[in-house]
Short mmCIF file of C-alpha atoms in Angstrom, two decimals:
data_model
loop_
_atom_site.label_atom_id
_atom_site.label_comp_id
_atom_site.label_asym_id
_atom_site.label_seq_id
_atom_site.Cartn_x
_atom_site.Cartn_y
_atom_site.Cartn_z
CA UNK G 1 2.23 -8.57 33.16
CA UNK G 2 4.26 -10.30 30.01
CA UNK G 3 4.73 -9.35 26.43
CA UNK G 4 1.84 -11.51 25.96
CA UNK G 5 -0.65 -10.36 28.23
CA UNK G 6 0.44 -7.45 27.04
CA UNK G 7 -0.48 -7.57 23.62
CA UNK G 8 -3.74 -9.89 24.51
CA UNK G 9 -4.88 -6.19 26.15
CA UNK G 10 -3.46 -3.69 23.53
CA UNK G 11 -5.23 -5.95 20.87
CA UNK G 12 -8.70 -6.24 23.18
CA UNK G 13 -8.37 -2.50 23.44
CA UNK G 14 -8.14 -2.24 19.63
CA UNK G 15 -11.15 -4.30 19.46
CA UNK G 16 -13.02 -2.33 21.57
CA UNK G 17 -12.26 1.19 20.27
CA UNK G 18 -12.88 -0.14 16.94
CA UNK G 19 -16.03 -1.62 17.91
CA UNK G 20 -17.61 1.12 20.06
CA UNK G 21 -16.19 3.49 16.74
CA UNK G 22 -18.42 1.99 14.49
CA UNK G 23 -21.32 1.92 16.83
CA UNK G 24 -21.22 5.79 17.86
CA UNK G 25 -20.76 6.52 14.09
CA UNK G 26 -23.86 4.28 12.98
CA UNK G 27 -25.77 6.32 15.92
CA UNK G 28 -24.48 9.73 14.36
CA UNK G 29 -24.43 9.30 11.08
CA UNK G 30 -28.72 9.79 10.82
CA UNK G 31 -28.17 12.72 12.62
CA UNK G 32 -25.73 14.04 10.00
CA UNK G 33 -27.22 13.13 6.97
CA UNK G 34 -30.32 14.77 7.98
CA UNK G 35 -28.55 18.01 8.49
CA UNK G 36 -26.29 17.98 5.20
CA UNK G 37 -29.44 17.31 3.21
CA UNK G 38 -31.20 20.55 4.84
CA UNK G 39 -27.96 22.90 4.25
CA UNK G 40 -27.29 20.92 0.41
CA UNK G 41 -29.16 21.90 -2.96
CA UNK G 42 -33.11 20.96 -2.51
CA UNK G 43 -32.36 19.23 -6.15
CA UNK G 44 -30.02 16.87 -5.43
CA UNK G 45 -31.02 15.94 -1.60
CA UNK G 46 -34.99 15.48 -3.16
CA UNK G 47 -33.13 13.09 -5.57
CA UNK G 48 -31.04 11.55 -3.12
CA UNK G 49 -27.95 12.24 -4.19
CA UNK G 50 -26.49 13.76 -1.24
CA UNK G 51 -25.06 11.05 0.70
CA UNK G 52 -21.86 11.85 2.92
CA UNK G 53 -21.02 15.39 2.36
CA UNK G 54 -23.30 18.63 1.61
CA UNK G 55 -22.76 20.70 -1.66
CA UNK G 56 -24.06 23.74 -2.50
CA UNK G 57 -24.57 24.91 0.90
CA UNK G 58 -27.14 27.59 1.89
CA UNK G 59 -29.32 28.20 4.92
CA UNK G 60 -32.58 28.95 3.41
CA UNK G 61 -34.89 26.20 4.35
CA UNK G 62 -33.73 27.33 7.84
CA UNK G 63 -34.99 30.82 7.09
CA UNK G 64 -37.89 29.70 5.60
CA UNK G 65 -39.07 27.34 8.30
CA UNK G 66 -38.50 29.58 11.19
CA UNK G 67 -40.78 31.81 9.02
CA UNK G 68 -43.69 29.63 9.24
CA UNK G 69 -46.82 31.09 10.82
CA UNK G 70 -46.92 29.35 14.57
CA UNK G 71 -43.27 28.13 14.67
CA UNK G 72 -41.96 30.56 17.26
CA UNK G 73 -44.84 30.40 19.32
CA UNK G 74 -44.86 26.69 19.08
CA UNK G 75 -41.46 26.81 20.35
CA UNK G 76 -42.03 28.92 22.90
CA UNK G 77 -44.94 26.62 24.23
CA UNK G 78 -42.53 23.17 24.09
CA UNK G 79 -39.83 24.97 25.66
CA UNK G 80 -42.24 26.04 28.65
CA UNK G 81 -43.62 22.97 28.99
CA UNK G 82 -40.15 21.07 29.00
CA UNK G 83 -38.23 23.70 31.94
CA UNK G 84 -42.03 23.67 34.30
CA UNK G 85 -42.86 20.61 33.25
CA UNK G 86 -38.75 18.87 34.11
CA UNK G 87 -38.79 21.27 37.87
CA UNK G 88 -41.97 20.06 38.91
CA UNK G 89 -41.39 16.58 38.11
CA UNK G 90 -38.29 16.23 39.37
CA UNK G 91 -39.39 17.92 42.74
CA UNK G 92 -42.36 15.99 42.88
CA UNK G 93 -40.34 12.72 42.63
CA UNK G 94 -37.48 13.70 44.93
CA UNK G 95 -40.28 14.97 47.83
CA UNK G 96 -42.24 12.08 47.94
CA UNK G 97 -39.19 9.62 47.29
CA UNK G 98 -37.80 11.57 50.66
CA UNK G 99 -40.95 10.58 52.26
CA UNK G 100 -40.85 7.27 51.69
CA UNK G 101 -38.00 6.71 53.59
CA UNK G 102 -39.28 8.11 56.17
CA UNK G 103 -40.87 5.04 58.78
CA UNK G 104 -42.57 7.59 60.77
CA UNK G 105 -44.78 8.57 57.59
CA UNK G 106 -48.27 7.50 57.84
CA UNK G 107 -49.28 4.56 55.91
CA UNK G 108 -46.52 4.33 54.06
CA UNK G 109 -46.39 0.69 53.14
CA UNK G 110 -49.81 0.70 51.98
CA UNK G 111 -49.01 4.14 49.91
CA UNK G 112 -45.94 2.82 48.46
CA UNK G 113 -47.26 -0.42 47.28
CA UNK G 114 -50.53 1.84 45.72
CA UNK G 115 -47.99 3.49 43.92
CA UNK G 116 -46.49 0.27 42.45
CA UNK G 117 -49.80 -0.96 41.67
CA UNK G 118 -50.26 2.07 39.76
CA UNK G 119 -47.42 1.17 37.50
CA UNK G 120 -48.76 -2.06 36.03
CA UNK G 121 -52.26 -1.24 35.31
CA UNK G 122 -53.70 1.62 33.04
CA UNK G 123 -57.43 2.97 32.58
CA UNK G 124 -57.01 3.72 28.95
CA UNK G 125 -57.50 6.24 26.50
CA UNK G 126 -61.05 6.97 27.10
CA UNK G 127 -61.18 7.29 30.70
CA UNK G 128 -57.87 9.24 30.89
CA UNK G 129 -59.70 11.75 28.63
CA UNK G 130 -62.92 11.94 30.66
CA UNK G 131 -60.53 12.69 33.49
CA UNK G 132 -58.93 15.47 31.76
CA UNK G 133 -62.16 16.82 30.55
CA UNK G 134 -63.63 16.84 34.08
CA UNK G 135 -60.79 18.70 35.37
CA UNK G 136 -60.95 21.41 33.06
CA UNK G 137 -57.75 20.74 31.13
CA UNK G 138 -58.92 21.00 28.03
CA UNK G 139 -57.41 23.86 25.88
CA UNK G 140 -55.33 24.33 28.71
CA UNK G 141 -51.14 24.92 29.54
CA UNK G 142 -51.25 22.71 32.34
CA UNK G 143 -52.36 19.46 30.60
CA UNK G 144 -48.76 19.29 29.48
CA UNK G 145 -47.62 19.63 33.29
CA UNK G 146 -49.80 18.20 35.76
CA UNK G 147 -50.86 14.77 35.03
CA UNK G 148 -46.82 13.59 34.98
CA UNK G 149 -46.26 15.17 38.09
CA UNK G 150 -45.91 12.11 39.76
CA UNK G 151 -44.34 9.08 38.36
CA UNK G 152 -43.80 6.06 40.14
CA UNK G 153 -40.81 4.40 38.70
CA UNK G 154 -38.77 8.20 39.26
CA UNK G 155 -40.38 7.90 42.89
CA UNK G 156 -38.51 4.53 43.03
CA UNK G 157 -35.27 5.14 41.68
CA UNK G 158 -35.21 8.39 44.40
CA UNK G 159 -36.32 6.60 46.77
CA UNK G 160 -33.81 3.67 46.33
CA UNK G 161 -30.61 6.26 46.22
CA UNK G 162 -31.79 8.29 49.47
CA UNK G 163 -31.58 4.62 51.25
CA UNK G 164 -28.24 4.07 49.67
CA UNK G 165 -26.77 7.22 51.55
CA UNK G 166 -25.67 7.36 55.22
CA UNK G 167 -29.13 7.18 57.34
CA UNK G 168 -26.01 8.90 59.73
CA UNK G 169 -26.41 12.41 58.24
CA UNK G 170 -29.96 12.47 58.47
CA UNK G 171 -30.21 11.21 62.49
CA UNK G 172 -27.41 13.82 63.58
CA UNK G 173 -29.37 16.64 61.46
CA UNK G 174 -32.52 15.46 63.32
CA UNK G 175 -30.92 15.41 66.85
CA UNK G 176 -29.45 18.87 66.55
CA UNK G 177 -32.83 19.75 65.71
CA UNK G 178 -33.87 19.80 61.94
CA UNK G 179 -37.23 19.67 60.79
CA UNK G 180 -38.24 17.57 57.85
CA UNK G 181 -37.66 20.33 55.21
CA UNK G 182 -34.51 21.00 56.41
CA UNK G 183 -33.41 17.73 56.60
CA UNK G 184 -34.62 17.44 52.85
CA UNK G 185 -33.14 20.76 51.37
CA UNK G 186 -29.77 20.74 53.11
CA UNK G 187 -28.77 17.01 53.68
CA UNK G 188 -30.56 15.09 51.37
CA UNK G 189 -31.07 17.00 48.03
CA UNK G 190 -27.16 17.91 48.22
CA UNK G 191 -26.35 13.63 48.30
CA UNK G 192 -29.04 12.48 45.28
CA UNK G 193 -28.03 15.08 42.85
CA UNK G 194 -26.75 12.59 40.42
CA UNK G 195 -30.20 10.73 40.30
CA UNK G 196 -31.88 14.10 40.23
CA UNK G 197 -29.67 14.98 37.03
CA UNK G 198 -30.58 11.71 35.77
CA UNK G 199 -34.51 12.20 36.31
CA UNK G 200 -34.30 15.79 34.92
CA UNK G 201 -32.96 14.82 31.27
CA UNK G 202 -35.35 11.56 31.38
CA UNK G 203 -38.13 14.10 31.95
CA UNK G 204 -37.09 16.73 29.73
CA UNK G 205 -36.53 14.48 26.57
CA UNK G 206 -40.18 12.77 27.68
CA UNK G 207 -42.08 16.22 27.83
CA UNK G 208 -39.65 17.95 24.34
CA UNK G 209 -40.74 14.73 22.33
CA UNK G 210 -44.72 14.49 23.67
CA UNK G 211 -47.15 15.77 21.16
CA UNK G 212 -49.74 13.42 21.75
CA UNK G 213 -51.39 15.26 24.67
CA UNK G 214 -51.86 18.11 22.27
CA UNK G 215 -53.29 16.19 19.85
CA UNK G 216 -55.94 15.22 22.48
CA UNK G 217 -56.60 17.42 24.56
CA UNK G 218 -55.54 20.77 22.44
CA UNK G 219 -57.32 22.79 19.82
CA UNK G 220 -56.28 26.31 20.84
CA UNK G 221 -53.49 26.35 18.06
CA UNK G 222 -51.67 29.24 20.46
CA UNK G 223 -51.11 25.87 22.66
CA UNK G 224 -49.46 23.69 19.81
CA UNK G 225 -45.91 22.03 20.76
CA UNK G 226 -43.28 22.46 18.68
CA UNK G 227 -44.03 18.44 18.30
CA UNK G 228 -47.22 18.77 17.10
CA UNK G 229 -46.15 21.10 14.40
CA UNK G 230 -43.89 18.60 13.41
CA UNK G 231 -46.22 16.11 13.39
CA UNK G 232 -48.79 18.16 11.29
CA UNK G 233 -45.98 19.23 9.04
CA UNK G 234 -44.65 16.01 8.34
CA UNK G 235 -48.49 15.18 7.23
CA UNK G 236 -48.54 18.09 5.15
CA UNK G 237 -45.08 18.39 3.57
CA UNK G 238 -45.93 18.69 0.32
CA UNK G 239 -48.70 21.30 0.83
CA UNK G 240 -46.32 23.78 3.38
CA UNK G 241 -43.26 23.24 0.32
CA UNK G 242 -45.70 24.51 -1.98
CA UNK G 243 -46.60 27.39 0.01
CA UNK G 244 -43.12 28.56 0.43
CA UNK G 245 -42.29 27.81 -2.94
CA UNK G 246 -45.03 30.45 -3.80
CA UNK G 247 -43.88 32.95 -1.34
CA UNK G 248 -39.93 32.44 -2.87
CA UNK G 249 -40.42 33.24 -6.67
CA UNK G 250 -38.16 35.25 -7.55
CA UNK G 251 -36.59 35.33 -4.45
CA UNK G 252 -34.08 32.26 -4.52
CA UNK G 253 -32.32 30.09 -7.15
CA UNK G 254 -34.15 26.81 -8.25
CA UNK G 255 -31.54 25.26 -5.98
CA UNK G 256 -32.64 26.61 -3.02
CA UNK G 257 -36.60 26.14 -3.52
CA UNK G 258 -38.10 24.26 -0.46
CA UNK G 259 -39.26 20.73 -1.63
CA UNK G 260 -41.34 18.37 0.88
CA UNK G 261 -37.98 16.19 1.82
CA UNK G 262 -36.30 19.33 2.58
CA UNK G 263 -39.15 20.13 4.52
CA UNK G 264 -39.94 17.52 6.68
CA UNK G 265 -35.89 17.45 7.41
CA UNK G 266 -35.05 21.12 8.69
CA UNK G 267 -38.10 20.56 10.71
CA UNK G 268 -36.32 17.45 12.24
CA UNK G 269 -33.35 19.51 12.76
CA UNK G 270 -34.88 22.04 14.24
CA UNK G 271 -36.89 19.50 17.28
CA UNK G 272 -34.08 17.30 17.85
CA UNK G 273 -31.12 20.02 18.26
CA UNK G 274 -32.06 21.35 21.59
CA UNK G 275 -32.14 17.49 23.47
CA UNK G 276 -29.13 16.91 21.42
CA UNK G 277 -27.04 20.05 23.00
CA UNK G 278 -28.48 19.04 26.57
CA UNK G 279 -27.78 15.80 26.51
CA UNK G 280 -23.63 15.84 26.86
CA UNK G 281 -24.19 17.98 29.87
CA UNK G 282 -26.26 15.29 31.66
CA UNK G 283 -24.60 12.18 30.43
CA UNK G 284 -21.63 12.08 33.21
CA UNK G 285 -24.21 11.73 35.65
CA UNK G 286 -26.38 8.88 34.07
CA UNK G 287 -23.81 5.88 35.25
CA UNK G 288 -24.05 6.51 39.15
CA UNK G 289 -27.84 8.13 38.83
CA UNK G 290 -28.83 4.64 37.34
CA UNK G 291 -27.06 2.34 38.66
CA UNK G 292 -27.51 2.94 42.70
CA UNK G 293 -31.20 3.73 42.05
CA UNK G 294 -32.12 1.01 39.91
CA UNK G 295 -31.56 -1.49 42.83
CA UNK G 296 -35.63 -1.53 43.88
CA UNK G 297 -36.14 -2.18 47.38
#
């Protein structure tokens, strides 16, 4: 390689770390102002005058919001929902994508192109809640978990990375005399782990963000996600700030009196921290998880 080549690459490099700077930074900063504002004086971020660094820092909307009749149960509920929920998905779709490669299973082309047919049409609202009513899941935990059970595009993508992997391994486990479930647990789980990973944090950001189920299907308020809190709070901003403005005479400096910005922005915080400390974990295996298993065959 020449001087020139070699300062064609040093200066596409610069581009590119300059570029993909600016980009991550634009997809932080939200992120960042959002949390400054909720740690700054309630004065100046309801004015809008906090803009790139906090000032006057204190934790009490924090304390105040976790203080909230509802909150910890809510939490509770979403975080249940999003660990059941994010297993029994992921098992669901790494079984049956298993099966599928199986040729001895019966039917199996007419079953797997059922399943693709399921993926372009949809009953609707109504009749998806007629369903849910006639099953008794009203009111009920396992709304959140049982009707995304089964997904067919995660059925695909598992399917599609089991057929990418030596068919070798499974015929040699088979002729020393593994059963099905064996052959699943201890050759074939071990090889698809990266599009397992990749359907787990897929799931688990679907069922931590869903809050319209609840808002269907749930009036027991012990049942409310931590989403659907948002979602009401967000409504009702103003009303909650006044509440805890009430309950904080006295209490706190003017400074640090909840106001419906403030509000609406710990709350934020508070539902978007947990995917956003999972996420890094997950993220090395997204490239190979994707990539093999988005190949449809």
């Amino acid at each position: 390689m020449d001087s020139w080549e070699k300062s064609r690459f040093s200066l596409f490099s610069i581009l590119n770390y300059t570029m993909f700077g600016l980009f991550t930074l634009l997809c932080i900063f939200p992120f960042y102002y959002l949390f400054i504002n909720t740690i700054s004086d309630n004065d100046l971020s309801s004015r809008g005058l906090i803009l790139f660094f906090p000032e006057g820092i204190h934790f009490q909307n924090y304390l105040k919001v976790f203080h909230v009749q509802g909150l910890k149960l809510a939490m509770l509920v979403s975080v249940s929902r999003t660990v059941l929920g994010t297993i029994l998905t992921v098992a669901a779709s790494a079984f049956l994508g298993y099966l599928f490669t199986r040729s001895e299973m019966w039917g199996r082309k007419f079953w797997y192109r059922f399943l693709i047919l399921t993926m372009y049409f949809n009953a609707g609202i109504i009749p998806w809640f007629i369903t849910m009513k006639n099953l008794g899941l009203m009111n009920n935990f396992w709304a959140y978990i049982l009707p995304g059970i089964v997904v067919p595009f995660n059925i695909i993508l598992v399917k599609t990375f089991i057929e990418s992997t030596p068919i070798a391994l499974q015929e040699s486990a088979q002729i020393d005399g593994a059963g099905y479930i064996t052959i699943f647990y201890k050759i074939v789980m071990p090889l698809i782990t990266p599009i397992l990973a990749t359907l787990a944090i897929f799931t688990a950001v679907g069922q931590w963000n869903s809050f319209t189920d609840t808002l269907f299907l749930v009036n027991d308020s012990k049942l409310f996600t931590l989403q659907f809190i948002l979602y009401r709070y967000l409504n009702e901003a103003n009303s909650l700030a006044e509440m805890m403005r009430n309950s904080t005479v006295g209490q706190v400096s003017l400074s640090q009196m909840p106001t419906p910005m403030t509000i609406q922005t710990t709350v934020t915080i508070i539902v978007v921290a947990p995917i956003l400390l999972v996420y890094p974990f997950f993220q090395r295996f997204f490239v190979k998880g994707i990539m093999i298993g988005a190949v449809k065959g």
